[in-house]
Amino acid sequence: MTDTIKYLIDETRIPKYWYNLAADLPVAAPPVLHPGTLQPVGPADLAPLFPMDLIMQEVATEREVPIPEPVREVYRQWRPSPLFRARRLEKALQTPAKIYYKYEGVSPAGSHKPNTAVPQAFYNKQAGVKRLVTETGAGQWGSSLAFAGALFGLEVKVFMVRVSYDQKPYRRALMETYGASCTPSPSKETQAGRAILAQRADHPGSLGIAISEAVEIAAQRDDTKYALGSVLNHVLLHQTVVGQEAMAQLEMADDYPDVIVGCTGGGSNFAGIVFPFLGAQLRGGKKVRIVAVEPAACPSLTRGQYAYDFGDTAHLTPLTKMHTLGSTFTPPGFHAGGLRYHGMAPLVSHIKQLGLIEAVAYHQTTCFDAGVLFARAEGILPAPEANHAVKGAIDEALKCKAEGKSRTILFNLCGHGHFDMQAYIDYFGGKLQDLDYDEAELAMALAGLPSVKAAA
Ligand SMILES: *Cc1c(COP(=O)(O)O)cnc(C)c1O
């Protein structure tokens, strides 16, 4: 383990490679399918949407993928991100557990998302692309891509889920500050958006709809590509800088996690911290318990079906096998906008299916309770999404207390909540509701899953 880490991370302590879990999986993940032919998609099928370098990373099988020097140059601004021991939180909980957290809120956009936004902008620029189109939920991804676009001289257009657009005007202002343009979704600018608005004029939007709009625009022009902030293999790959650094930092503390906790929206920050440790385990290293925490109002890993489904609502994307609530499912409007996606990263779904990870779901009020307890102990105010990881880590620490056992817990504090203060205002005002999704709507969305018997 020691040698691996020294090889992967140079004297600047920034990883030189991204870690590719595909190289260590006991069983390969199911292929991505073309929705028309139900045959595995090839690089050419994805070429209208992504530059070839990213497509090749999507299907890469080698364990280490080199990080280009210009990307490491940008990473240097905030990487390596700090790993903290949460001593005051441990004390507040009176737990014998040791709690560590990796803090990704130190990036310019305030979350882990620039870890992939920067290389995505870099590879697109290299391929001669002029404009990137994307979607955003809470605005974290939109502002991260806007930041990366500004660095590499790319125009950025963002479709922002309507409910977040209204709830989070400051995220939108940040995107515009970086020079991006921001449109609430569903919008009248696309066929996909117009079709949704015709059904329901006040539709709150969803990531699935915003993805359809962005993909539709990107497919129309040669100088325009699409960028996704989560779910895809190459996005998860870029996030592995988080786990590699954590591993090296824990080694400096002469420690190793027994449990790793992360929140899951599309699965990228979770994969980022987990995959390097899981890879070490699969290569014969120490077994680690791994817990994914998701919102009870959008519970893809705990309540979804493991099935082939579309990544978007208008069915413009290829089919991926994943834990899904159905591509037409619209979750209720809770505050962790980054966790409101109907599906889950195929790689995260695959390792869940293989029994390599566990998943739990919590309602938002209990997650805010945990986030406020954390802020009062550690001083950092977590993003509403990150509160799910905080809640999961606190529960693990309380289990240690009940059992009178000391364990080392590591979690990913994937972002700060400085742009999410309205959520905290609502929480302190007693206005936060624990909304349940509509069971009938879920049943309907699942009944509408595409039938993929040929490949199943
Ligand atoms: C986007 C986002 C998430 C959810 O996305 P993942 O791909 O699951 O990481 C979680 N936390 C924060 C802070 C985010 O910005």
Coordinates of C-alpha atoms and ligand atoms in Angstrom, one line a residue:
M1 CA 0.0 0.0 0.0
T2 CA 2.7 2.4 1.0
D3 CA 4.6 2.0 -2.3
T4 CA 1.5 2.4 -4.3
I5 CA 0.7 5.7 -2.7
K6 CA 4.2 7.1 -3.0
Y7 CA 4.1 6.2 -6.7
L8 CA 0.8 7.7 -7.3
I9 CA 1.4 11.0 -5.5
D10 CA 4.5 13.1 -6.1
E11 CA 6.3 15.6 -3.8
T12 CA 3.5 18.2 -4.3
R13 CA 1.2 15.6 -2.7
I14 CA -1.2 15.9 -5.6
P15 CA -2.1 12.6 -7.3
K16 CA -0.4 12.0 -10.7
Y17 CA -3.0 9.5 -11.8
W18 CA -6.7 9.0 -11.5
Y19 CA -7.6 5.5 -10.1
N20 CA -9.8 3.3 -12.3
L21 CA -11.8 0.8 -10.3
A22 CA -12.7 -1.1 -13.5
A23 CA -9.2 -2.6 -13.3
D24 CA -9.8 -4.3 -10.0
L25 CA -13.5 -5.4 -10.3
P26 CA -14.1 -9.1 -9.8
V27 CA -16.9 -8.9 -12.5
A28 CA -17.0 -6.2 -15.2
A29 CA -20.0 -3.8 -15.1
P30 CA -22.7 -4.4 -17.7
P31 CA -22.3 -2.6 -21.0
V32 CA -24.0 0.7 -21.9
L33 CA -26.6 0.0 -24.6
H34 CA -27.9 1.9 -27.6
P35 CA -31.6 2.4 -27.0
G36 CA -32.5 1.5 -30.6
T37 CA -30.4 -1.6 -31.3
L38 CA -29.9 -2.7 -27.6
Q39 CA -26.3 -3.4 -28.6
P40 CA -23.4 -2.0 -26.6
V41 CA -22.6 1.6 -27.6
G42 CA -19.2 2.2 -29.1
P43 CA -17.0 5.4 -28.9
A44 CA -18.5 6.7 -32.2
D45 CA -22.0 6.7 -30.7
L46 CA -20.9 9.1 -27.9
A47 CA -18.8 11.3 -30.2
P48 CA -21.5 14.0 -30.8
L49 CA -21.7 14.6 -27.0
F50 CA -18.2 14.2 -25.7
P51 CA -14.6 14.7 -26.8
M52 CA -12.7 11.4 -27.6
D53 CA -10.3 11.7 -24.7
L54 CA -13.3 11.5 -22.2
I55 CA -15.0 8.8 -24.2
M56 CA -11.8 6.7 -24.0
Q57 CA -11.7 7.3 -20.2
E58 CA -15.3 6.2 -20.0
V59 CA -14.3 2.7 -21.3
A60 CA -10.7 2.6 -19.9
T61 CA -9.5 -0.6 -18.2
E62 CA -6.1 0.4 -17.1
R63 CA -5.7 1.0 -13.3
E64 CA -3.9 4.4 -13.6
V65 CA -5.0 7.1 -15.9
P66 CA -2.4 10.0 -16.0
I67 CA -3.6 13.4 -15.0
P68 CA -2.5 16.0 -17.6
E69 CA 0.0 18.6 -16.2
P70 CA -2.3 21.6 -16.9
V71 CA -5.1 20.0 -14.9
R72 CA -2.7 19.3 -12.0
E73 CA -1.6 22.9 -12.3
V74 CA -5.2 24.0 -11.6
Y75 CA -5.7 21.4 -8.9
R76 CA -2.8 22.9 -7.1
Q77 CA -5.0 25.9 -6.2
W78 CA -6.9 23.8 -3.6
R79 CA -5.4 20.3 -3.7
P80 CA -4.5 18.4 -1.7
S81 CA -7.7 19.2 0.2
P82 CA -7.5 19.0 4.0
L83 CA -8.2 15.8 5.9
F84 CA -9.4 16.7 9.4
R85 CA -9.8 14.6 12.5
A86 CA -13.2 15.7 14.0
R87 CA -12.0 15.7 17.6
R88 CA -14.6 18.1 18.9
L89 CA -17.4 16.2 17.2
E90 CA -16.1 13.0 18.7
K91 CA -16.2 14.7 22.1
A92 CA -19.7 16.1 21.6
L93 CA -20.9 12.6 20.7
Q94 CA -18.8 11.0 23.5
T95 CA -17.9 8.3 21.1
P96 CA -14.8 6.1 21.3
A97 CA -14.7 6.2 17.4
K98 CA -12.1 8.3 15.5
I99 CA -13.9 10.4 12.9
Y100 CA -12.0 11.9 10.0
Y101 CA -13.4 14.0 7.2
K102 CA -12.0 15.0 3.8
Y103 CA -13.1 18.6 3.1
E104 CA -13.9 19.3 -0.5
G105 CA -15.5 22.7 0.3
V106 CA -12.1 24.4 -0.2
S107 CA -12.4 24.4 -4.0
P108 CA -13.3 27.7 -5.7
A109 CA -16.9 26.5 -6.3
G110 CA -17.2 25.1 -2.8
S111 CA -17.5 21.4 -3.6
H112 CA -15.8 18.3 -5.1
K113 CA -17.3 19.1 -8.5
P114 CA -14.3 21.2 -9.9
N115 CA -12.2 18.0 -9.6
T116 CA -14.0 16.8 -12.8
A117 CA -15.1 20.2 -14.3
V118 CA -11.5 21.2 -14.8
P119 CA -10.4 18.1 -16.7
Q120 CA -13.6 18.1 -18.7
A121 CA -13.1 21.7 -19.8
F122 CA -9.4 20.9 -20.5
Y123 CA -10.1 17.9 -22.8
N124 CA -12.9 19.8 -24.6
K125 CA -10.7 22.8 -25.2
Q126 CA -8.0 20.5 -26.6
A127 CA -10.6 19.0 -29.0
G128 CA -11.4 22.4 -30.3
V129 CA -14.8 22.7 -28.7
K130 CA -16.1 26.3 -28.2
R131 CA -19.2 25.8 -26.0
L132 CA -20.3 23.4 -23.2
V133 CA -23.9 22.8 -22.3
T134 CA -24.9 21.2 -19.1
E135 CA -27.6 20.9 -16.4
T136 CA -27.4 21.7 -12.7
G137 CA -29.5 20.8 -9.7
A138 CA -28.5 22.9 -6.7
G139 CA -26.1 24.9 -8.9
Q140 CA -22.9 23.2 -7.6
W141 CA -22.2 21.6 -10.9
G142 CA -23.2 24.6 -13.0
S143 CA -20.9 26.9 -11.0
S144 CA -18.0 24.4 -11.2
L145 CA -18.3 24.0 -14.9
A146 CA -18.7 27.8 -15.3
F147 CA -15.4 28.2 -13.2
A148 CA -13.6 25.6 -15.4
G149 CA -15.0 27.2 -18.6
A150 CA -13.6 30.6 -17.6
L151 CA -10.2 29.1 -17.0
F152 CA -10.0 27.4 -20.4
G153 CA -11.9 30.0 -22.4
L154 CA -15.0 28.0 -23.1
E155 CA -18.6 29.4 -23.3
V156 CA -20.8 27.6 -20.8
K157 CA -24.6 27.3 -20.9
V158 CA -26.4 25.8 -17.9
F159 CA -30.0 24.5 -17.6
M160 CA -30.9 24.8 -13.9
V161 CA -33.7 22.8 -12.3
R162 CA -36.5 25.3 -11.8
V163 CA -37.0 24.6 -8.1
S164 CA -33.3 25.3 -7.4
Y165 CA -33.3 28.3 -9.8
D166 CA -35.9 29.9 -7.5
Q167 CA -34.5 28.7 -4.2
K168 CA -30.8 29.5 -4.9
P169 CA -30.4 32.8 -6.8
Y170 CA -26.8 33.2 -5.5
R171 CA -25.6 30.1 -7.2
R172 CA -27.0 31.5 -10.4
A173 CA -25.1 34.8 -9.7
L174 CA -21.9 32.8 -9.2
M175 CA -22.3 31.1 -12.6
E176 CA -22.9 34.5 -14.2
T177 CA -19.9 35.9 -12.5
Y178 CA -17.8 33.2 -14.1
G179 CA -19.3 34.2 -17.4
A180 CA -21.9 31.3 -17.9
S181 CA -25.5 31.7 -18.9
C182 CA -28.2 30.1 -16.8
T183 CA -31.7 29.0 -18.0
P184 CA -34.4 27.6 -15.7
S185 CA -35.5 24.1 -16.7
P186 CA -38.0 23.0 -18.0
S187 CA -37.5 25.8 -20.6
K188 CA -39.1 26.8 -23.9
E189 CA -35.8 26.7 -25.6
T190 CA -35.9 22.9 -26.3
Q191 CA -38.4 20.4 -27.6
A192 CA -37.9 18.4 -24.4
G193 CA -38.6 21.4 -22.2
R194 CA -41.7 22.5 -24.2
A195 CA -43.2 19.0 -24.0
I196 CA -42.9 19.0 -20.2
L197 CA -44.3 22.5 -19.9
A198 CA -47.3 21.6 -22.1
Q199 CA -48.2 18.9 -19.5
R200 CA -47.6 21.0 -16.5
A201 CA -46.8 24.8 -16.8
D202 CA -45.5 25.1 -13.2
H203 CA -43.3 22.0 -13.3
P204 CA -40.6 22.2 -10.6
G205 CA -38.1 20.5 -13.0
S206 CA -35.8 17.6 -12.3
L207 CA -32.2 16.7 -13.2
G208 CA -33.6 14.2 -15.8
I209 CA -35.5 16.9 -17.6
A210 CA -32.5 19.4 -17.5
I211 CA -30.2 16.7 -18.9
S212 CA -32.6 16.2 -21.8
E213 CA -32.5 19.9 -22.6
A214 CA -28.7 20.1 -22.4
V215 CA -28.2 17.0 -24.5
E216 CA -30.7 18.3 -27.1
I217 CA -28.8 21.6 -27.5
A218 CA -25.4 19.9 -27.5
A219 CA -26.4 17.5 -30.3
Q220 CA -27.4 20.4 -32.5
R221 CA -24.0 22.1 -33.1
D222 CA -20.6 20.7 -33.9
D223 CA -18.7 23.3 -31.8
T224 CA -20.9 22.4 -28.7
K225 CA -20.5 19.4 -26.4
Y226 CA -22.3 18.2 -23.4
A227 CA -20.8 17.9 -19.9
L228 CA -22.1 15.8 -17.0
G229 CA -21.2 16.4 -13.4
S230 CA -21.8 12.9 -12.0
V231 CA -22.9 9.4 -12.9
L232 CA -20.5 8.6 -15.8
N233 CA -17.4 6.5 -15.4
H234 CA -15.0 9.3 -16.4
V235 CA -16.6 11.7 -13.8
L236 CA -16.1 9.1 -11.0
L237 CA -12.6 8.5 -12.3
H238 CA -11.7 12.2 -11.9
Q239 CA -13.0 12.3 -8.4
T240 CA -10.6 9.6 -7.2
V241 CA -8.1 12.3 -6.3
V242 CA -10.2 12.6 -3.1
G243 CA -9.7 9.0 -1.9
Q244 CA -6.1 8.8 -3.0
E245 CA -5.2 11.9 -1.0
A246 CA -7.2 10.7 2.0
M247 CA -5.3 7.4 1.9
A248 CA -2.0 9.2 1.9
Q249 CA -3.1 11.6 4.6
L250 CA -4.4 8.8 6.8
E251 CA -1.1 7.0 6.3
M252 CA 0.7 10.1 7.7
A253 CA -1.7 9.8 10.7
D254 CA -0.8 6.1 10.8
D255 CA -4.5 5.2 10.5
Y256 CA -6.8 3.3 8.1
P257 CA -10.6 3.5 7.9
D258 CA -12.9 0.7 9.2
V259 CA -15.9 2.5 7.8
I260 CA -16.2 5.0 4.9
V261 CA -19.4 7.1 4.5
G262 CA -20.4 9.3 1.6
C263 CA -23.7 10.8 0.3
T264 CA -25.0 9.7 -3.1
G265 CA -26.8 11.8 -5.6
G266 CA -25.3 10.5 -8.9
G267 CA -22.5 8.8 -6.9
S268 CA -19.4 10.8 -7.8
N269 CA -18.2 12.2 -4.5
F270 CA -19.0 8.9 -2.9
A271 CA -17.0 7.0 -5.6
G272 CA -14.2 9.6 -5.3
I273 CA -13.5 8.9 -1.6
V274 CA -14.4 5.1 -1.8
F275 CA -12.9 3.7 -4.9
P276 CA -9.2 3.9 -4.1
F277 CA -9.9 2.1 -0.7
L278 CA -12.2 -0.4 -2.4
G279 CA -9.6 -1.1 -5.0
A280 CA -7.0 -1.7 -2.3
Q281 CA -9.4 -4.1 -0.7
L282 CA -10.1 -6.0 -4.0
R283 CA -6.3 -6.3 -4.5
G284 CA -6.1 -8.1 -1.1
G285 CA -5.9 -5.2 1.3
K286 CA -7.9 -4.5 4.4
K287 CA -11.7 -4.9 4.1
V288 CA -13.6 -1.7 4.7
R289 CA -17.3 -1.3 5.4
I290 CA -18.7 1.3 2.9
V291 CA -22.0 3.1 3.5
A292 CA -23.8 5.2 0.9
V293 CA -26.3 7.7 2.3
E294 CA -29.1 8.9 0.2
P295 CA -32.3 11.1 0.7
A296 CA -35.4 9.2 1.7
A297 CA -37.3 11.4 -0.8
C298 CA -35.2 10.1 -3.7
P299 CA -33.9 6.7 -2.6
S300 CA -32.5 5.1 -5.8
L301 CA -30.1 2.7 -4.1
T302 CA -32.5 1.5 -1.3
R303 CA -35.8 1.6 -3.2
G304 CA -35.0 1.7 -6.9
Q305 CA -34.7 -1.3 -9.3
Y306 CA -31.4 -2.4 -10.7
A307 CA -32.3 -2.3 -14.3
Y308 CA -31.5 -0.7 -17.7
D309 CA -32.9 2.8 -17.9
F310 CA -32.4 6.2 -19.5
G311 CA -30.3 8.9 -17.9
D312 CA -32.8 11.6 -18.8
T313 CA -36.6 12.1 -19.0
A314 CA -36.9 12.6 -22.8
H315 CA -34.9 9.4 -23.5
L316 CA -32.1 11.0 -25.5
T317 CA -29.3 9.2 -23.6
P318 CA -28.1 5.6 -24.0
L319 CA -29.4 2.9 -21.6
T320 CA -27.3 2.1 -18.5
K321 CA -27.9 -0.6 -15.9
M322 CA -28.3 1.2 -12.6
H323 CA -30.4 1.5 -9.5
T324 CA -33.2 3.7 -10.8
L325 CA -36.6 5.1 -9.7
G326 CA -37.6 5.4 -13.3
S327 CA -36.6 8.2 -15.7
T328 CA -40.0 9.9 -15.4
F329 CA -39.9 10.0 -11.6
T330 CA -39.9 13.6 -10.1
P331 CA -38.9 13.7 -6.5
P332 CA -40.5 16.2 -4.1
G333 CA -38.6 19.5 -3.8
F334 CA -36.4 19.0 -0.8
H335 CA -33.3 21.1 -0.1
A336 CA -30.4 18.8 -1.1
G337 CA -30.9 19.6 -4.8
G338 CA -27.8 17.7 -5.8
L339 CA -29.3 14.4 -4.6
R340 CA -32.5 14.7 -6.6
Y341 CA -31.5 12.3 -9.5
H342 CA -33.7 9.3 -10.4
G343 CA -30.7 7.1 -11.1
M344 CA -27.3 6.2 -9.8
A345 CA -23.8 5.9 -11.3
P346 CA -23.6 2.4 -13.1
L347 CA -20.3 1.7 -11.3
V348 CA -21.8 2.5 -7.9
S349 CA -24.9 0.5 -8.7
H350 CA -22.7 -2.4 -9.8
I351 CA -20.7 -2.6 -6.6
K352 CA -23.9 -2.3 -4.6
Q353 CA -25.2 -5.3 -6.6
L354 CA -22.0 -7.2 -5.9
G355 CA -22.5 -6.6 -2.1
L356 CA -19.4 -4.5 -1.8
I357 CA -21.2 -1.5 -0.3
E358 CA -24.3 -0.8 1.9
A359 CA -26.9 2.0 1.5
V360 CA -29.2 3.8 3.9
A361 CA -31.7 6.6 3.4
Y362 CA -32.6 9.5 5.7
H363 CA -35.1 12.3 5.7
Q364 CA -33.8 15.8 5.4
T365 CA -34.7 17.1 8.9
T366 CA -32.5 14.5 10.7
C367 CA -29.7 15.3 8.2
F368 CA -30.0 19.0 9.1
D369 CA -29.9 18.1 12.8
A370 CA -26.6 16.3 12.1
G371 CA -25.3 19.2 10.0
V372 CA -26.0 21.8 12.7
L373 CA -24.4 19.5 15.4
F374 CA -21.4 19.2 13.1
A375 CA -21.2 23.0 12.4
R376 CA -21.3 23.7 16.2
A377 CA -18.5 21.3 16.9
E378 CA -16.2 21.7 13.8
G379 CA -17.1 25.2 12.6
I380 CA -17.7 24.2 9.0
L381 CA -21.3 24.6 7.7
P382 CA -22.0 21.6 5.4
A383 CA -24.0 21.7 2.1
P384 CA -27.4 20.1 2.6
E385 CA -26.2 17.2 0.5
A386 CA -23.1 16.7 2.7
N387 CA -25.4 16.7 5.7
H388 CA -26.4 13.2 4.6
A389 CA -22.8 12.0 4.9
V390 CA -22.5 13.8 8.3
K391 CA -25.6 12.0 9.5
G392 CA -24.3 8.7 8.3
A393 CA -20.9 9.2 10.0
I394 CA -22.6 10.3 13.3
D395 CA -24.8 7.2 13.3
E396 CA -21.7 5.0 12.8
A397 CA -20.0 6.8 15.7
L398 CA -23.0 6.4 17.9
K399 CA -23.0 2.6 17.0
C400 CA -19.4 2.5 18.2
K401 CA -20.5 4.2 21.5
A402 CA -23.3 1.7 22.0
E403 CA -21.0 -1.2 21.4
G404 CA -18.1 0.3 23.4
K405 CA -15.9 -0.2 20.4
S406 CA -13.4 2.2 18.8
R407 CA -13.5 2.3 15.0
T408 CA -12.0 4.7 12.5
I409 CA -14.7 6.4 10.4
L410 CA -13.9 8.4 7.3
F411 CA -16.4 10.5 5.5
N412 CA -16.5 12.9 2.6
L413 CA -17.6 16.4 3.5
C414 CA -18.2 17.1 -0.2
G415 CA -19.1 20.8 0.0
H416 CA -19.9 23.8 2.2
G417 CA -23.4 25.3 2.5
H418 CA -22.7 29.0 2.2
F419 CA -25.0 29.3 -0.8
D420 CA -27.7 27.2 0.9
M421 CA -28.5 29.5 3.8
Q422 CA -32.2 29.6 2.9
A423 CA -32.3 25.9 3.7
Y424 CA -30.8 26.6 7.1
I425 CA -33.3 29.5 7.6
D426 CA -36.1 27.2 6.9
Y427 CA -34.7 24.6 9.2
F428 CA -34.4 27.0 12.1
G429 CA -37.8 28.4 11.3
G430 CA -39.3 24.9 11.7
K431 CA -40.4 25.0 8.0
L432 CA -38.4 22.0 6.8
Q433 CA -40.7 19.1 5.8
D434 CA -39.9 15.5 5.5
L435 CA -41.7 14.9 2.2
D436 CA -42.2 11.4 1.0
Y437 CA -42.2 10.6 -2.7
D438 CA -45.5 9.6 -4.3
E439 CA -45.7 5.8 -4.2
A440 CA -48.1 5.7 -7.1
E441 CA -45.8 7.9 -9.2
L442 CA -42.8 5.6 -8.3
A443 CA -44.8 2.5 -9.3
M444 CA -45.7 4.2 -12.6
A445 CA -42.2 5.3 -13.3
L446 CA -40.8 1.8 -12.6
A447 CA -43.6 0.3 -14.8
G448 CA -42.3 2.5 -17.6
L449 CA -38.8 1.1 -17.5
P450 CA -37.5 0.1 -21.0
S451 CA -37.7 -3.6 -21.6
V452 CA -34.1 -4.9 -22.3
K453 CA -34.5 -8.7 -22.4
A454 CA -31.9 -9.2 -25.0
A455 CA -29.1 -8.0 -22.9
A456 CA -30.4 -9.0 -19.4
Ligands
LIG1 C1 -23.5 17.5 -6.7 C2 -23.3 17.3 -5.3 C3 -23.6 16.1 -4.7 C4 -24.3 15.0 -5.4 O1 -23.5 14.5 -6.5 P1 -22.6 13.2 -6.4 O2 -22.3 12.9 -7.8 O3 -23.5 12.1 -5.8 O4 -21.5 13.5 -5.6 C5 -23.4 16.0 -3.4 N1 -22.8 17.0 -2.6 C6 -22.5 18.1 -3.2 C7 -21.9 19.2 -2.3 C8 -22.7 18.4 -4.5 O5 -22.4 19.5 -5.1

